[in-house]
mmCIF file of C-alpha atoms in Angstrom:
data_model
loop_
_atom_site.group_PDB
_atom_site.id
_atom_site.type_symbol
_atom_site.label_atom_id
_atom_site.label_comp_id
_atom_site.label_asym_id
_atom_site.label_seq_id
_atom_site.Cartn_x
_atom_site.Cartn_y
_atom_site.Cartn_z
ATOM 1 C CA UNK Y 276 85.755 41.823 123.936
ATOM 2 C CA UNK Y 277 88.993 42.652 122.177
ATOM 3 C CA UNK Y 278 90.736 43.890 125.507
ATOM 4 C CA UNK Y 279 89.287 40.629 127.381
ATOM 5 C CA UNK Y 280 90.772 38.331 124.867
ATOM 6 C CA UNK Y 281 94.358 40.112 124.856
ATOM 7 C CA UNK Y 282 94.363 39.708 128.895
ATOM 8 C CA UNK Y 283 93.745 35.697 128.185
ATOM 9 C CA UNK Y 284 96.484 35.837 125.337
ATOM 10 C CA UNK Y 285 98.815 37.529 127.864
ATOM 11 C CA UNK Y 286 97.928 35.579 131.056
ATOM 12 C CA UNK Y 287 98.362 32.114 128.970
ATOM 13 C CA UNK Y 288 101.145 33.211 126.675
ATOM 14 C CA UNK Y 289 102.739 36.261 128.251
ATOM 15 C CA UNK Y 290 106.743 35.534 129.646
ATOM 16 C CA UNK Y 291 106.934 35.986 133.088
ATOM 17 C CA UNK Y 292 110.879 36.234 133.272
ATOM 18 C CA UNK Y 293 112.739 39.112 131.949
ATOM 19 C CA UNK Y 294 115.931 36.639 130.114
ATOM 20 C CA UNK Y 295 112.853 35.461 127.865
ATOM 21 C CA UNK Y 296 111.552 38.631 127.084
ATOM 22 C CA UNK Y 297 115.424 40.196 126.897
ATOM 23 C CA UNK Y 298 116.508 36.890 124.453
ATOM 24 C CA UNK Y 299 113.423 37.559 122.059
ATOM 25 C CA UNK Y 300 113.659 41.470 121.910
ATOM 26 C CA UNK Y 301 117.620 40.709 121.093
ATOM 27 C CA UNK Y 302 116.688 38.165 118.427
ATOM 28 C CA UNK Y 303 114.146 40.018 116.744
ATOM 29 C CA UNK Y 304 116.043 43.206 116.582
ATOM 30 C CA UNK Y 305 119.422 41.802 114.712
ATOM 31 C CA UNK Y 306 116.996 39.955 112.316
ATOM 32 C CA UNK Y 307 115.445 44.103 111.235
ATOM 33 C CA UNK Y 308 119.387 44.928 111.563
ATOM 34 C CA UNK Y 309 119.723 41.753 108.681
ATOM 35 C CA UNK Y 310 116.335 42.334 106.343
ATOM 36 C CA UNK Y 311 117.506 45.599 106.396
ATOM 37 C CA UNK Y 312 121.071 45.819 106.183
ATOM 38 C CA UNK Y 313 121.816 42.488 103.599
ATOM 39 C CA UNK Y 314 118.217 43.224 102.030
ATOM 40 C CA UNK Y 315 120.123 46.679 100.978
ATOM 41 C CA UNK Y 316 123.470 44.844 100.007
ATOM 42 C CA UNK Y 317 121.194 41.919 97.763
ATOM 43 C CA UNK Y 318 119.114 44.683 96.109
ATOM 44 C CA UNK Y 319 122.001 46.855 94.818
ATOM 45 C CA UNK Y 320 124.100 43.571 93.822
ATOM 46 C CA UNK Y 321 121.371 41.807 92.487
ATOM 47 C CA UNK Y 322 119.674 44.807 89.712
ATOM 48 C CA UNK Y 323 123.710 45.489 88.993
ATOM 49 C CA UNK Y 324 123.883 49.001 90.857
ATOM 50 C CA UNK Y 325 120.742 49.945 88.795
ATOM 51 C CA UNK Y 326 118.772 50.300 92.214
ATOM 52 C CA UNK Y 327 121.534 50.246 95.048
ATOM 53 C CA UNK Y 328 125.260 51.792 95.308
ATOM 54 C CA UNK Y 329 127.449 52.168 98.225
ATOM 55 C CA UNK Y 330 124.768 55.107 100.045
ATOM 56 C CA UNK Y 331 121.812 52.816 99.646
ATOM 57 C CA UNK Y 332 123.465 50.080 101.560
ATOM 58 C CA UNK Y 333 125.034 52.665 104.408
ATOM 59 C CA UNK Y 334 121.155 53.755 104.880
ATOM 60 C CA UNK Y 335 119.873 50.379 104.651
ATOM 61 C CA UNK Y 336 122.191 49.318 107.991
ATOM 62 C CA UNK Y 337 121.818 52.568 109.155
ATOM 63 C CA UNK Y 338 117.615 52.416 109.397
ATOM 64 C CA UNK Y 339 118.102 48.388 110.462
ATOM 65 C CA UNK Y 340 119.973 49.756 113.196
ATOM 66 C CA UNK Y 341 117.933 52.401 114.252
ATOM 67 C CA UNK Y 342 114.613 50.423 114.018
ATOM 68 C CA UNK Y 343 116.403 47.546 115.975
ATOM 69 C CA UNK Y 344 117.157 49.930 118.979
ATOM 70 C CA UNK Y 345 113.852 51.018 118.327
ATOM 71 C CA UNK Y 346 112.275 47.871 118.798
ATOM 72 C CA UNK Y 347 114.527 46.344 121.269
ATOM 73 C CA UNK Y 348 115.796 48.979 123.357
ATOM 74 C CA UNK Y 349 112.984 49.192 126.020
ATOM 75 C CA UNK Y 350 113.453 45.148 126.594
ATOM 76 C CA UNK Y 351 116.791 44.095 126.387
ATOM 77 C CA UNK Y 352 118.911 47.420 125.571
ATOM 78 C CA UNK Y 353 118.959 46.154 122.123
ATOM 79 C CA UNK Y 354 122.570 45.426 122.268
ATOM 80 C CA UNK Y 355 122.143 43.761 118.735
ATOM 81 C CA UNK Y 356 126.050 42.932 118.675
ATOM 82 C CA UNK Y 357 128.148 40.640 121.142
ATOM 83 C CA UNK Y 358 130.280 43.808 120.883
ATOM 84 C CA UNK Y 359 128.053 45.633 122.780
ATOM 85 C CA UNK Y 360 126.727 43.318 125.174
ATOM 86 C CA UNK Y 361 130.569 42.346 126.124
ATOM 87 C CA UNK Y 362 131.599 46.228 126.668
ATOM 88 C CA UNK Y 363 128.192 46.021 128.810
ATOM 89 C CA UNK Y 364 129.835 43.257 130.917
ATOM 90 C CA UNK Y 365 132.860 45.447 131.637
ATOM 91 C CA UNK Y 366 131.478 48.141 132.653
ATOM 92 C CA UNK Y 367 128.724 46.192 134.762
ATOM 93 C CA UNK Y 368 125.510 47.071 132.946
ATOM 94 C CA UNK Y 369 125.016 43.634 132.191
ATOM 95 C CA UNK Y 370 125.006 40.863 134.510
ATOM 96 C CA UNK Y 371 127.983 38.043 133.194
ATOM 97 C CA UNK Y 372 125.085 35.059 133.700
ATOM 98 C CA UNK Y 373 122.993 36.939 131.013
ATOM 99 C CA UNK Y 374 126.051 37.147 128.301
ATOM 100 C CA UNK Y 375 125.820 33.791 126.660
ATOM 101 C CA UNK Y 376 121.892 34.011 126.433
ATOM 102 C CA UNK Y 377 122.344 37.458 124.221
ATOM 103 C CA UNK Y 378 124.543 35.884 122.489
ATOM 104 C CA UNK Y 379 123.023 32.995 121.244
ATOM 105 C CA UNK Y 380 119.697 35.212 120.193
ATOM 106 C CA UNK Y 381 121.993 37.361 118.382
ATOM 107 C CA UNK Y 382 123.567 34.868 116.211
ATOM 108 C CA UNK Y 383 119.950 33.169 115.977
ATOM 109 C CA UNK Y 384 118.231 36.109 114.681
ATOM 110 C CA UNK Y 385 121.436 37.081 112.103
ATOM 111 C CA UNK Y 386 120.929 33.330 110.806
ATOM 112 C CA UNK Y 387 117.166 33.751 110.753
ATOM 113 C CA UNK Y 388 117.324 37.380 109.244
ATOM 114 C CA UNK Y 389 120.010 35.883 106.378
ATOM 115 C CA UNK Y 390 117.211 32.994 105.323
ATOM 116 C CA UNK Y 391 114.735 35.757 105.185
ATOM 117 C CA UNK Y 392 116.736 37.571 102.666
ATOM 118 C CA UNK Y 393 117.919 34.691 100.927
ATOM 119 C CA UNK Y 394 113.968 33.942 100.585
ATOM 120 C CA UNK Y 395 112.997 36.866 99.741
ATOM 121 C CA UNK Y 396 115.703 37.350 96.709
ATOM 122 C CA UNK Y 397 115.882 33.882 95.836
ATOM 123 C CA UNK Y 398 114.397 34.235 91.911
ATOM 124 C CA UNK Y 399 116.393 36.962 91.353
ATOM 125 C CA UNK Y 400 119.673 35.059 93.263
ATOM 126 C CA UNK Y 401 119.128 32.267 90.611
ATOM 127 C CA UNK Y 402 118.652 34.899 87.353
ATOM 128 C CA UNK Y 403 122.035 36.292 88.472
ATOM 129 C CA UNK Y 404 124.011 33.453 89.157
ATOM 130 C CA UNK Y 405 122.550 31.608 86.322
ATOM 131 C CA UNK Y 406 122.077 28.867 89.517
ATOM 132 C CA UNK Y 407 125.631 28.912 90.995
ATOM 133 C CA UNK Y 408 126.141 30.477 94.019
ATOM 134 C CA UNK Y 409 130.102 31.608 94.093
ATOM 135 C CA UNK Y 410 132.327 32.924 97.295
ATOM 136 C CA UNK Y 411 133.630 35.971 96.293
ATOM 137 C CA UNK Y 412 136.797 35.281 98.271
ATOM 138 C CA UNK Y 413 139.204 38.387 98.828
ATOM 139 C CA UNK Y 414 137.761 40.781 96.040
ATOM 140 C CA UNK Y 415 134.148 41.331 97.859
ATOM 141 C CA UNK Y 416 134.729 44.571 98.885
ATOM 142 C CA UNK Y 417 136.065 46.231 95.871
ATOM 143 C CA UNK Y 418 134.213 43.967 93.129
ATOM 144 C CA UNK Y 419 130.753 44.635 94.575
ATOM 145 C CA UNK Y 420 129.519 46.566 91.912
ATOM 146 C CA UNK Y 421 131.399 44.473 89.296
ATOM 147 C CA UNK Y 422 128.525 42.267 88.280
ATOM 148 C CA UNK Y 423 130.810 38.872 89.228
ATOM 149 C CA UNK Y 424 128.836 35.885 90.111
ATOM 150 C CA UNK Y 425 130.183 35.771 93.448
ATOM 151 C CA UNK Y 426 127.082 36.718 95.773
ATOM 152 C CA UNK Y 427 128.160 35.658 99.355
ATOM 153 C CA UNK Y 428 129.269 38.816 99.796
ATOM 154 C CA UNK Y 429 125.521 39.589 100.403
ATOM 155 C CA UNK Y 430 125.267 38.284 103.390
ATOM 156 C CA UNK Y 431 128.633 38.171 105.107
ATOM 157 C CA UNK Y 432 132.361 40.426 105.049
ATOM 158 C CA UNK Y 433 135.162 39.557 102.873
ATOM 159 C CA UNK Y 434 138.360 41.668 102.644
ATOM 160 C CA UNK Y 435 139.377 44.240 100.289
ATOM 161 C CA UNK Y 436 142.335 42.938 97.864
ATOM 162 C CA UNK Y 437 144.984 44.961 99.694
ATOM 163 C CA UNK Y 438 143.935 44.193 102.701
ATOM 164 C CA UNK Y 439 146.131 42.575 104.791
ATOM 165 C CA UNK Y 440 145.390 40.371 107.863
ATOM 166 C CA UNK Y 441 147.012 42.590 111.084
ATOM 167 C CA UNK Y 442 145.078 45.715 108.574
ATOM 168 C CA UNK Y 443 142.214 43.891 108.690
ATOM 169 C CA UNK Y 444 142.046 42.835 112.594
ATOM 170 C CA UNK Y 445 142.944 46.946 113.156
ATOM 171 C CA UNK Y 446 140.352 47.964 111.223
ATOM 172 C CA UNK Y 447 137.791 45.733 113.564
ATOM 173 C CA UNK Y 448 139.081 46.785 116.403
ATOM 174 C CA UNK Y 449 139.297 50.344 115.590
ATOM 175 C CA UNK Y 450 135.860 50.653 113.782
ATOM 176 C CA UNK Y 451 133.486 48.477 116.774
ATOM 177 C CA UNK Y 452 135.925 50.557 119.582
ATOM 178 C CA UNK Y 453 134.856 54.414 117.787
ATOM 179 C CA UNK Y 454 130.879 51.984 118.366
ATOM 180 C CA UNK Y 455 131.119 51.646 121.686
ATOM 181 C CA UNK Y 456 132.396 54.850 122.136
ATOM 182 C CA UNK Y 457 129.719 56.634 120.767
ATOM 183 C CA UNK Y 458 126.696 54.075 121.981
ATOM 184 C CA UNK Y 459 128.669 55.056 125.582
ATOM 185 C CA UNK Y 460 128.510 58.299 124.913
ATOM 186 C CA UNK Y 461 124.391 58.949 123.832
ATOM 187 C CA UNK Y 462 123.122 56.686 126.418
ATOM 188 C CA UNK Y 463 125.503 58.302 129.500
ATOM 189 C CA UNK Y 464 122.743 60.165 131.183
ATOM 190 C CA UNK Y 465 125.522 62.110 133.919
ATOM 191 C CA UNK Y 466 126.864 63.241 130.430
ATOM 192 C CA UNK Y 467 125.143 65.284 127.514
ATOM 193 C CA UNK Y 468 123.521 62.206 126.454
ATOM 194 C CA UNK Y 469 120.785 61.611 123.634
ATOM 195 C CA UNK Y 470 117.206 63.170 124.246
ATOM 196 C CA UNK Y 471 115.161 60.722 125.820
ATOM 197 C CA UNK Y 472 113.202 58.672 122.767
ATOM 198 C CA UNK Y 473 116.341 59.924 120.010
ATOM 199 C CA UNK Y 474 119.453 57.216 121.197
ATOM 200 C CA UNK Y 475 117.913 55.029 118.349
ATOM 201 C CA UNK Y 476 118.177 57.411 115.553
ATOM 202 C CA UNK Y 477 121.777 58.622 117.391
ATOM 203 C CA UNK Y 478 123.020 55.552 116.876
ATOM 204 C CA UNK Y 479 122.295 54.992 113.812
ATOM 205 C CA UNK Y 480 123.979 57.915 112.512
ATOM 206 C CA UNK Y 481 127.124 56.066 114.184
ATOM 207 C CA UNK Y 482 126.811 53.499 112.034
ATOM 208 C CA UNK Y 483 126.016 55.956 108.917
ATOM 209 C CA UNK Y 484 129.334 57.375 109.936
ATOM 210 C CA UNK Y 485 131.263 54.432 110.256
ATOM 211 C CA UNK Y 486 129.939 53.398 107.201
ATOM 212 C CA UNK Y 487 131.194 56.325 104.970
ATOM 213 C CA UNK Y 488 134.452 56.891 106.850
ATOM 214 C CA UNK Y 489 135.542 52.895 107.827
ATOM 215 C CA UNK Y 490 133.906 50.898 104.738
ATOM 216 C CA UNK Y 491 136.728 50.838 102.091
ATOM 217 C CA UNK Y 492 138.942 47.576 103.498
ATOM 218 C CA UNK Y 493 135.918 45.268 104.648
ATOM 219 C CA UNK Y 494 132.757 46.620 104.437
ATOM 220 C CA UNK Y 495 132.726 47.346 108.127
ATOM 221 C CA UNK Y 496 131.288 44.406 109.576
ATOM 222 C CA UNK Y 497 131.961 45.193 113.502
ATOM 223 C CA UNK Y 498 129.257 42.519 114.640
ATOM 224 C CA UNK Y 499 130.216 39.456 115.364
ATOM 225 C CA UNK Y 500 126.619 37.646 114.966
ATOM 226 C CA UNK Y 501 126.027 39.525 112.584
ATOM 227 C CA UNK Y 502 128.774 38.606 110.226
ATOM 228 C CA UNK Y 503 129.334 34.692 111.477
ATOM 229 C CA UNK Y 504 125.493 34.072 111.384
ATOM 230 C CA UNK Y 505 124.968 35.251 107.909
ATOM 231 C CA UNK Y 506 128.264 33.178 106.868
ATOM 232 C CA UNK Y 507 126.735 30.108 108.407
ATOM 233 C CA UNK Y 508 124.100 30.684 106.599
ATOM 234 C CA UNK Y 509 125.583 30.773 103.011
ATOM 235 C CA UNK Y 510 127.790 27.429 103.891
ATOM 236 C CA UNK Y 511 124.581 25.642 104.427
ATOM 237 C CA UNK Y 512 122.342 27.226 101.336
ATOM 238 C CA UNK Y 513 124.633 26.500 98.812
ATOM 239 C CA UNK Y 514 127.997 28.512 98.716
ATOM 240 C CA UNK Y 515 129.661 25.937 101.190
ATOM 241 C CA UNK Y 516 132.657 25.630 103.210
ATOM 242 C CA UNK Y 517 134.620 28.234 100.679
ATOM 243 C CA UNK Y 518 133.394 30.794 102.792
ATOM 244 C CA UNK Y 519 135.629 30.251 105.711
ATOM 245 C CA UNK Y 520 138.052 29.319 103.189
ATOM 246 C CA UNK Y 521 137.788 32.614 101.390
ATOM 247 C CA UNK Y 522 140.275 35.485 101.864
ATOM 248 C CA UNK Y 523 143.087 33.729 103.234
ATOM 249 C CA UNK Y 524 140.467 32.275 106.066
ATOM 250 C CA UNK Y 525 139.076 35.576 106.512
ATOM 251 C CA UNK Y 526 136.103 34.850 108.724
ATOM 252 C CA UNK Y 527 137.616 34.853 112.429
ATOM 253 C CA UNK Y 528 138.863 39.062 112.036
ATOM 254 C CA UNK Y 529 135.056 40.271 111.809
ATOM 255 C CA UNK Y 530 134.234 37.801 114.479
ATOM 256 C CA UNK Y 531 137.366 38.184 117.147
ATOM 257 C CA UNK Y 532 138.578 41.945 116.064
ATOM 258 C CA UNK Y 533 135.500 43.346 116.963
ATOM 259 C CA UNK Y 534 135.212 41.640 120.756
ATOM 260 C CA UNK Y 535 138.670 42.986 121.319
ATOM 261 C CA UNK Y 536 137.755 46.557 120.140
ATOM 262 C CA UNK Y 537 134.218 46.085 123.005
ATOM 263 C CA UNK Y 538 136.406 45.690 125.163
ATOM 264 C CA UNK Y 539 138.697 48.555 124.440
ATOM 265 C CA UNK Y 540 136.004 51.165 123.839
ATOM 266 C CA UNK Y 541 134.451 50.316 126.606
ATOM 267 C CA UNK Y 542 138.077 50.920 128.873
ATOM 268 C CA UNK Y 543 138.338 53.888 127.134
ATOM 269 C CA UNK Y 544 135.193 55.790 128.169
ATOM 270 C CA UNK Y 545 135.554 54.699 131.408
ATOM 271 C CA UNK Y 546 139.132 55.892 131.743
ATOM 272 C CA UNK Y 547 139.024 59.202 129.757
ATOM 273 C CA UNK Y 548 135.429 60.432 130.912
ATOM 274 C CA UNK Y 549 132.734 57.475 132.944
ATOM 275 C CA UNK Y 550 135.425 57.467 135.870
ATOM 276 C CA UNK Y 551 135.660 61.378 136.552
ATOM 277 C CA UNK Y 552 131.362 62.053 136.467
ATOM 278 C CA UNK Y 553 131.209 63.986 140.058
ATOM 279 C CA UNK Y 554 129.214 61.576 142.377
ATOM 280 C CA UNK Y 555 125.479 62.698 142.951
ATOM 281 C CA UNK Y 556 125.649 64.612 146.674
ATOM 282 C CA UNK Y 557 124.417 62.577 148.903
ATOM 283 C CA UNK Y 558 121.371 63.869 150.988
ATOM 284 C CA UNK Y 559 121.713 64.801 154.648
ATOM 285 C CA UNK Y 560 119.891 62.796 157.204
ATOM 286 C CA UNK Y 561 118.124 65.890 158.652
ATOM 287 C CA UNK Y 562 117.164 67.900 155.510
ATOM 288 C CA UNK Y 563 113.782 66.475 155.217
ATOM 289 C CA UNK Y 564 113.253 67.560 158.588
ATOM 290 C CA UNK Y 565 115.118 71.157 157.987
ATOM 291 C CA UNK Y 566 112.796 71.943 155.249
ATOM 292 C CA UNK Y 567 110.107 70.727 157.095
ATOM 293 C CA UNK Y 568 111.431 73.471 159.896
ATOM 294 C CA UNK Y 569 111.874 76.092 157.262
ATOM 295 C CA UNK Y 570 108.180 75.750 156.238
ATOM 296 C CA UNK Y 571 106.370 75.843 158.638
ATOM 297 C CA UNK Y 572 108.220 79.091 160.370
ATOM 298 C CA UNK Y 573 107.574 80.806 157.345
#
């Protein structure tokens, strides 16, 4: 009975074309990457460092990335990041008409995941802030553990005090291009590559990595949706238009920076190792029929 009403679920409900399927797997795996990721940022702000630090919030982003890949991977490639799905575009793993649809689910589920979070924290957003919800502007990064009011640092990047813009647009660009790298790298299959089932948990060491090595000037945002979906977020709950103001107008580095550095570490793997894989030998037109030869005179 339970098997017979699943097939009517599927035959009435069930999407038939693989963008639908593809723009839901890529929406619901940035909104893990967000309950995860902010969730871990909110809980160590929020108790004052008494049950998060730094580490807490690297593993937090580091398991909502792996569980993402995990959950969207099969479907869409869980590209989770505009990033990605742009270096995908280069190098032809992702058809240019599918782009703008991963896109849009991308920022949709980083705007869904930050309402979540915002939900889910809400009681203990309005103990902190006493009921007024501050930017923290250009200290975010350094003052995160400082017990400040300012809280949209949460859900979105803001620069480090001595952090200066060209700094800041290098460190994007450097941080999502060492990404793509990497994500090239475990998925190449003509290369060592990732076990087959393991790329998720690969990955998410790369971020674990980046997170611990890349963190100090911005928090090491290298997402596009998932910084500028979050930030929309905060303008519209409460903390306003001061956080595009914030940081010397701060917002466009995590959100142009990191296309640039797609694109780059994507024309870097090609050039230094993609391009020089030996071609797979192509098969002779009689070696069916030689073996065939070879068998049956034996």
């Amino acid at each position: 009975m339970k098997n017979e009403t699943k097939r009517k679920m599927k035959e009435r409900f069930g999407l038939r074309r693989d963008i639908f399927k593809e723009f839901l797997a890529e929406f619901l795996g940035i909104f893990v990457l967000i309950l995860f990721g902010c969730g871990s940022v909110a809980q160590a702000v929020l108790s004052k460092g008494s049950l998060g630090e730094p580490l807490t919030i690297h593993i937090g982003f580091t398991l909502g990335v792996m569980m993402a890949v995990y959950m969207a991977g099969g479907v869409s490639g869980a590209h989770v990041n505009p990033a990605v799905s742009l270096a995908m575009v280069i190098l032809g793993k992702l058809p240019l008409k599918k782009f703008p649809v991963y896109v849009v689910a991308q920022f949709l589920g980083a705007f869904t995941g930050s309402c979540i979070v915002f939900g889910l924290y809400y009681d203990a957003l309005m103990d902190y802030t006493y009921g007024e919800l501050a930017v923290a502007g250009e200290n975010a990064t350094t003052k995160i553990f400082a017990f400040s009011p300012a809280t949209a640092k949460i859900f979105a990047s803001y620069p480090a005090k001595h952090l200066s813009v060209l700094n800041g647009f290098a460190d994007q660009v450097i941080a999502t291009a060492a990404l793509i790298l990497c994500i090239l790298a475990i998925t190449d299959k003509k290369n060592i590559g990732a076990p087959t089932g393991m790329e998720p948990l690969c990955i998410g060491l790369v971020i674990m990595a980046i997170g611990v090595s890349m963190g100090l000037n911005c928090g090491y945002p290298i997402n596009p949706a998932r910084d500028l979906g979050p930030r929309f977020f905060t303008a519209l709950a409460g903390w306003g238009m001061d956080v595009f103001r914030a940081g010397g107008c701060w917002w466009w580095i995590p959100v142009t920076g990191p296309m640039v550095g797609g694109a780059v570490g994507a024309g870097i793997y090609f050039l230094f190792i993609e391009l020089h894989h030996p071609e797979p030998e192509k098969q002779e037109e009689n070696s069916v029929q030689d073996k065939y030869e070879m068998v049956t005179m034996s």
